[in-house]
């Protein structure tokens, strides 16, 4: 027996949504403008799914056209090469199209892989992050740079996760993390960096 008392609220959810990706926008752009708008409205409009949350990949996901990161220069510990120029081609237009229908859209992000030069595999697939203080500090700052860059584009970022599927090694962008590694990266690097530079962004353990 389940008893429902609508006047009493014990907890709320942030909402429902999906994940933006490059291949999704490429596919939508094969449609006519009218059909593309109909699809966007069906996902984000009040008369459709009314999605109000969205997940964003930080760098390449498994639905990118190929592997990439936002800081491709090996040894770039100051992130001078950091750029979201590629995201401005497919991802950000997709997000903006959704925001035109749902202006209050809230977005959160997670990487599928760190930049390849930060990984033991030196590849976007497989491997794990190089457990070196300089790498870990730079990677924590990488998250902040992404948050700031997207906010400059008018995209509301309210949370980040440190890793998509942290226990899976796959042929698409991925990175293996142990529980203790995630704990220490969050406690010693990512958590303090977010608290100091973007304190209004939530940090969630993972996906």
Short mmCIF file of N, CA and C in Angstrom, two decimals, residues 3 11 46 49 65 125 146 169 172 177 180-181 197 202:
data_model
loop_
_atom_site.label_atom_id
_atom_site.label_comp_id
_atom_site.label_asym_id
_atom_site.label_seq_id
_atom_site.Cartn_x
_atom_site.Cartn_y
_atom_site.Cartn_z
N UNK A 3 0.71 5.36 0.28
CA UNK A 3 -0.16 6.49 0.64
C UNK A 3 0.50 7.78 0.16
N UNK A 11 11.06 15.96 -0.46
CA UNK A 11 12.24 16.28 -1.25
C UNK A 11 11.79 16.63 -2.67
N UNK A 46 7.18 23.32 -23.44
CA UNK A 46 6.17 22.96 -22.43
C UNK A 46 5.17 21.93 -22.95
N UNK A 49 8.47 17.27 -24.03
CA UNK A 49 9.07 16.63 -22.85
C UNK A 49 9.36 17.64 -21.74
N UNK A 65 32.50 13.42 -33.15
CA UNK A 65 32.94 12.87 -34.42
C UNK A 65 34.31 12.22 -34.29
N UNK A 125 41.13 7.18 -25.49
CA UNK A 125 40.51 5.93 -25.03
C UNK A 125 41.42 5.25 -24.01
N UNK A 146 36.57 25.54 -18.20
CA UNK A 146 35.39 25.13 -18.97
C UNK A 146 34.14 25.84 -18.45
N UNK A 169 36.80 0.92 -19.10
CA UNK A 169 37.78 1.22 -20.14
C UNK A 169 37.16 0.84 -21.47
N UNK A 172 36.05 4.10 -26.96
CA UNK A 172 35.72 5.52 -27.12
C UNK A 172 36.31 6.30 -25.95
N UNK A 177 39.26 5.37 -13.16
CA UNK A 177 39.59 5.93 -11.85
C UNK A 177 39.26 4.89 -10.78
N UNK A 180 39.74 5.38 -4.42
CA UNK A 180 40.67 6.27 -3.71
C UNK A 180 41.20 7.42 -4.58
N UNK A 181 41.39 7.18 -5.87
CA UNK A 181 41.83 8.26 -6.74
C UNK A 181 40.77 9.35 -6.84
N UNK A 197 37.27 29.20 -6.85
CA UNK A 197 37.09 29.95 -8.10
C UNK A 197 35.65 29.99 -8.62
N UNK A 202 28.07 23.15 -8.09
CA UNK A 202 28.02 21.93 -7.29
C UNK A 202 29.00 20.90 -7.86
#
